[in-house]
Every structure is written in C-alpha cells, then in structure tokens.
C-alpha cells in the first residue's frame, strides 16, 4: 500500500484543484473590505493596538492583485503584524486573478506564529500557484505544522475561511493553554 | 467634529449597528470628490453591515428622493449630490422630513457648504443627525512605491536571486510555485506572468 502513496496524493491534489476551480470570490475591493472588517472586529474585541487600516495593504498588476498583512517573511514580531490576544502574531499574503468583478484564488500564505511558550512555533496555511510533481511532499494546498519541510494537505479555503480557523479554532486553544 | 481618517467605514458601521434602526448620519466628503471616496465607503460599509449599500443621487426633487428612500426602506443608503440643493430645496426636505423616515440607515454625503445650508434651512433634518456629523477619511490601502520596493528587497534577500532572474524564470515557465513568487511578480508589475 505505501507504494501507492504518490498515486493517492495525486488523487487528493486533483480534488483540491477541482474545489479551487469552483471557488469564486467577490471583487478584490470587496474582499479587501471583508478582510478589513473581519480584522477590525477582532481588534475591537481584543484591543491589542492593531492598526488594521495601516497594516492591510494591496498591490495590483495587470488584473492580478496581492493583498498583504504584515511582513513578507516573519523574522520576529513587528508593528506590521496582527497581534492576537494569546501572544500569537499573524501575517499573510493573498494573490488573486480578477476579471469581470470577480476574483479567483491564485495562491496564498497565512503565517501564524505561536506564543513563545508553545513547542510548535508556527502554523502556515499555503496555497501554491499550481500543483507540484510530487504532491505527497508538497500538496497544492497545505499546512505547515511548525516545520518548513513538512506540508500536510489542507482543503482550499477562502481567505475569510482561513481567518475563521485562526481566530475561532486555534486562538481560543492558545488562550486556554496559557500558563 | 470627529474624523474617521484611517477607519471611516468600520466606525460608522459600528455606530449604525448600535443606533439602528432609523439612524441618520452626515459625512463631509473630500474637497475634490470624484466619487471614488463615496464608492469606497459604500463597499466598506457594506462589508461591515453585511448588506449592500445603495448610493442614491439627489436630483433636486423631494418626491423623487422620498421614493428612492422608501423603495426599499430597510437597506443602508448614501445620498449624494446634495450640493445642488439650495435654501428652498433644503426647506422642502425639512418640511417633508416625515416622508423620508425609514428603517434603514441614511448617510448624507455633504460638502461643507451644503452642511451649512442644511443647518440653516433644515433644522429638523439637522436634529435627525444629532451629533453624527463626521469627516470622511480615505482608506489609503494601496502600497506605495517604497512599500513595494521594501518587499521586493526582502524577497531578493531571502531567496538570494534577483528580480530580473525571477522574471526570466517566469517567462521560461520554471518559476517556483510558492506563493511568495506570485507576490513578487505582482510587486514588479508583472502580473501578466502569473
């Protein structure tokens, strides 16, 4: 059975591709507003001094849009991160293809660096631009469970759905587990 | 007069959520109003209120405005083009104010001159607003050239390759598939290679 692992991984990656094709997002302007509202509501609850309007940024080029929060690479806490109540910090980059007032996901990265007290230092949710020749090791959509070279398949979620997992699933556990 | 520079829609939305229904609010738009700020506000406010925001153009007719506000009557509405209203028209709006009352929130998009006329000739409409008169800021969420370059430099440093090489690889079809490389191309204004 292990000798068919690559085949099974390819089947799973194909299913992710199919689900991605059916994911349709609103315009980049509307998605930006949704993300800004989502994070503003979180900040209104936790009062961590996150200035959502200054840290959520957008760049466009020839019908391709990049929405970013925080630094491109996490090298330690900055005032550009979104800081959560638990002490975790969030940065992300979402890449879109826009046409006729709608967007399709091209790629994304959501990096949640956990509080220092945790043994696992980060989670990162990645959607690659396209599939990899060996999806067993690099599924198109995956999560890094605190290890750069470990990528476990993950459903293709919309950016808001990723934030739901970060803020409503992971973060409450981080707070509960605080010493 | 408080301003919402840096965060207009979210703060407005929260006020409307707290005060709803039958809320009225006035915003002083930017001096050079090409409609972009107003449309941006409608988009942002729609995300906060989780409902489409209708933008209604005042045509000079109180009856037409009443019809617009009541069909439908429950959605959030931004009324603009009130600069064309003279003293007599503001008085007419004031006299017919009861006919303008609706469940959905109303936002008056004003210039400072039209606010002055409103205060002078529409005291009852003014009372609808109460203390809810604000300056509209702009979202300003587009990366500056400096921000783009800072991110590009960060990418070059991290991956130890130049932007020119990234473009060459993208054109050759052998660019790595990680999300960072898509961002890199957009930052370089080469979204066509994505």
Short mmCIF file of N, CA, C and O in Angstrom, two decimals, chain A residues 125-175:
data_model
loop_
_atom_site.label_atom_id
_atom_site.label_comp_id
_atom_site.label_asym_id
_atom_site.label_seq_id
_atom_site.Cartn_x
_atom_site.Cartn_y
_atom_site.Cartn_z
N UNK A 125 -0.60 28.28 6.48
CA UNK A 125 -1.54 27.75 5.50
C UNK A 125 -1.11 28.27 4.13
O UNK A 125 -1.10 29.47 3.91
N UNK A 126 -0.75 27.40 3.24
CA UNK A 126 -0.26 27.80 1.92
C UNK A 126 -1.15 27.24 0.81
O UNK A 126 -1.56 26.07 0.85
N UNK A 127 -1.43 28.08 -0.16
CA UNK A 127 -1.99 27.61 -1.42
C UNK A 127 -0.95 27.97 -2.47
O UNK A 127 -0.64 29.15 -2.67
N UNK A 128 -0.38 26.98 -3.09
CA UNK A 128 0.61 27.22 -4.14
C UNK A 128 -0.07 27.65 -5.43
O UNK A 128 -1.26 27.41 -5.65
N UNK A 129 0.75 28.23 -6.29
CA UNK A 129 0.25 28.73 -7.57
C UNK A 129 -0.27 27.61 -8.45
O UNK A 129 -1.20 27.78 -9.24
N UNK A 130 0.37 26.46 -8.33
CA UNK A 130 -0.08 25.30 -9.12
C UNK A 130 0.38 24.03 -8.42
O UNK A 130 1.08 24.09 -7.40
N UNK A 131 -0.02 22.89 -8.93
CA UNK A 131 0.36 21.62 -8.32
C UNK A 131 1.84 21.34 -8.49
O UNK A 131 2.51 21.89 -9.36
N UNK A 132 2.33 20.46 -7.63
CA UNK A 132 3.73 20.06 -7.64
C UNK A 132 3.83 18.66 -8.25
O UNK A 132 2.89 17.86 -8.11
N UNK A 133 4.96 18.34 -8.89
CA UNK A 133 5.09 16.98 -9.45
C UNK A 133 4.96 15.87 -8.42
O UNK A 133 4.55 14.75 -8.78
N UNK A 134 5.32 16.17 -7.17
CA UNK A 134 5.19 15.15 -6.13
C UNK A 134 4.29 15.68 -5.02
O UNK A 134 4.78 16.13 -3.96
N UNK A 135 2.98 15.61 -5.20
CA UNK A 135 2.07 16.18 -4.21
C UNK A 135 2.08 15.47 -2.87
O UNK A 135 1.53 16.00 -1.91
N UNK A 136 2.70 14.31 -2.79
CA UNK A 136 2.83 13.66 -1.48
C UNK A 136 3.65 14.55 -0.54
O UNK A 136 3.35 14.63 0.65
N UNK A 137 4.64 15.20 -1.07
CA UNK A 137 5.50 16.06 -0.25
C UNK A 137 5.10 17.53 -0.31
O UNK A 137 5.42 18.29 0.59
N UNK A 138 4.44 17.92 -1.37
CA UNK A 138 4.01 19.30 -1.50
C UNK A 138 2.65 19.36 -2.18
O UNK A 138 2.54 19.59 -3.39
N UNK A 139 1.59 19.12 -1.39
CA UNK A 139 0.24 19.28 -1.94
C UNK A 139 0.03 20.72 -2.36
O UNK A 139 0.65 21.65 -1.78
N UNK A 140 -0.84 20.93 -3.32
CA UNK A 140 -1.06 22.29 -3.79
C UNK A 140 -1.53 23.19 -2.64
O UNK A 140 -1.12 24.34 -2.52
N UNK A 141 -2.45 22.68 -1.81
CA UNK A 141 -2.92 23.43 -0.66
C UNK A 141 -2.54 22.66 0.60
O UNK A 141 -2.89 21.47 0.72
N UNK A 142 -1.80 23.28 1.49
CA UNK A 142 -1.26 22.52 2.62
C UNK A 142 -1.07 23.41 3.84
O UNK A 142 -1.13 24.64 3.76
N UNK A 143 -0.83 22.73 4.95
CA UNK A 143 -0.49 23.43 6.18
C UNK A 143 0.87 22.97 6.65
O UNK A 143 1.21 21.79 6.55
N UNK A 144 1.67 23.90 7.10
CA UNK A 144 2.95 23.60 7.74
C UNK A 144 2.69 23.59 9.24
O UNK A 144 2.37 24.62 9.84
N UNK A 145 2.85 22.41 9.89
CA UNK A 145 2.59 22.35 11.34
C UNK A 145 3.85 22.68 12.14
O UNK A 145 4.31 21.89 12.96
N UNK A 146 4.40 23.84 11.87
CA UNK A 146 5.58 24.25 12.63
C UNK A 146 6.89 23.78 12.04
O UNK A 146 7.94 24.01 12.64
N UNK A 147 6.85 23.12 10.88
CA UNK A 147 8.07 22.63 10.24
C UNK A 147 8.06 23.08 8.78
O UNK A 147 7.10 22.83 8.06
N UNK A 148 9.13 23.72 8.34
CA UNK A 148 9.18 24.26 6.98
C UNK A 148 9.07 23.18 5.92
O UNK A 148 8.50 23.38 4.86
N UNK A 149 9.65 22.03 6.18
CA UNK A 149 9.71 20.99 5.15
C UNK A 149 8.60 19.96 5.26
O UNK A 149 8.62 18.96 4.54
N UNK A 150 7.67 20.19 6.19
CA UNK A 150 6.52 19.27 6.30
C UNK A 150 5.28 20.00 5.82
O UNK A 150 4.95 21.08 6.31
N UNK A 151 4.61 19.43 4.83
CA UNK A 151 3.42 20.05 4.26
C UNK A 151 2.32 19.00 4.23
O UNK A 151 2.44 17.99 3.53
N UNK A 152 1.27 19.25 4.98
CA UNK A 152 0.16 18.29 5.06
C UNK A 152 -1.02 18.85 4.28
O UNK A 152 -1.34 20.03 4.39
N UNK A 153 -1.69 18.02 3.49
CA UNK A 153 -2.78 18.56 2.67
C UNK A 153 -3.87 19.22 3.51
O UNK A 153 -4.14 18.81 4.62
N UNK A 154 -4.43 20.24 2.92
CA UNK A 154 -5.44 21.02 3.62
C UNK A 154 -6.46 21.45 2.59
O UNK A 154 -6.10 21.72 1.44
N UNK A 155 -7.73 21.54 2.94
CA UNK A 155 -8.71 21.98 1.93
C UNK A 155 -8.42 23.40 1.45
O UNK A 155 -7.86 24.22 2.19
N UNK A 156 -8.79 23.68 0.23
CA UNK A 156 -8.66 25.03 -0.29
C UNK A 156 -9.77 25.88 0.29
O UNK A 156 -10.95 25.66 0.00
N UNK A 157 -9.40 26.80 1.15
CA UNK A 157 -10.37 27.66 1.81
C UNK A 157 -10.28 29.07 1.23
O UNK A 157 -9.25 29.47 0.70
N UNK A 158 -11.35 29.83 1.38
CA UNK A 158 -11.28 31.25 1.04
C UNK A 158 -10.47 31.95 2.14
O UNK A 158 -10.31 31.42 3.25
N UNK A 159 -9.95 33.14 1.86
CA UNK A 159 -9.19 33.86 2.89
C UNK A 159 -9.97 34.06 4.19
O UNK A 159 -9.41 33.91 5.28
N UNK A 160 -11.25 34.36 4.09
CA UNK A 160 -12.04 34.55 5.30
C UNK A 160 -12.19 33.21 6.05
O UNK A 160 -12.16 33.19 7.28
N UNK A 161 -12.33 32.13 5.32
CA UNK A 161 -12.43 30.82 5.98
C UNK A 161 -11.12 30.47 6.70
O UNK A 161 -11.14 29.84 7.76
N UNK A 162 -9.98 30.87 6.15
CA UNK A 162 -8.71 30.64 6.84
C UNK A 162 -8.69 31.45 8.14
O UNK A 162 -8.31 30.96 9.20
N UNK A 163 -9.11 32.71 8.06
CA UNK A 163 -9.16 33.53 9.27
C UNK A 163 -10.10 32.92 10.31
O UNK A 163 -9.82 32.98 11.51
N UNK A 164 -11.19 32.33 9.88
CA UNK A 164 -12.10 31.65 10.82
C UNK A 164 -11.35 30.59 11.60
O UNK A 164 -11.54 30.44 12.82
N UNK A 165 -10.50 29.81 10.93
CA UNK A 165 -9.76 28.75 11.63
C UNK A 165 -8.73 29.35 12.60
O UNK A 165 -8.50 28.84 13.69
N UNK A 166 -8.11 30.42 12.16
CA UNK A 166 -7.09 31.04 13.01
C UNK A 166 -7.72 31.65 14.26
O UNK A 166 -7.28 31.38 15.39
N UNK A 167 -8.76 32.46 14.05
CA UNK A 167 -9.31 33.22 15.17
C UNK A 167 -10.31 32.42 16.01
O UNK A 167 -10.43 32.66 17.22
N UNK A 168 -11.03 31.52 15.39
CA UNK A 168 -12.11 30.86 16.13
C UNK A 168 -11.79 29.43 16.53
O UNK A 168 -12.52 28.85 17.32
N UNK A 169 -10.72 28.85 15.95
CA UNK A 169 -10.38 27.47 16.29
C UNK A 169 -9.04 27.41 17.03
O UNK A 169 -8.95 26.87 18.13
N UNK A 170 -8.00 27.99 16.42
CA UNK A 170 -6.66 27.89 17.02
C UNK A 170 -6.52 28.84 18.21
O UNK A 170 -6.08 28.44 19.28
N UNK A 171 -6.86 30.11 17.99
CA UNK A 171 -6.63 31.13 19.01
C UNK A 171 -7.30 30.81 20.35
O UNK A 171 -6.66 30.95 21.41
N UNK A 172 -8.55 30.36 20.39
CA UNK A 172 -9.14 30.03 21.70
C UNK A 172 -8.35 28.96 22.44
O UNK A 172 -8.22 29.01 23.66
N UNK A 173 -7.79 27.99 21.70
CA UNK A 173 -6.99 26.95 22.35
C UNK A 173 -5.68 27.51 22.88
O UNK A 173 -5.20 27.09 23.94
N UNK A 174 -5.10 28.45 22.14
CA UNK A 174 -3.86 29.07 22.60
C UNK A 174 -4.10 29.84 23.90
O UNK A 174 -3.28 29.81 24.83
N UNK A 175 -5.23 30.51 23.98
CA UNK A 175 -5.56 31.27 25.19
C UNK A 175 -5.82 30.33 26.35
O UNK A 175 -5.33 30.54 27.46
#
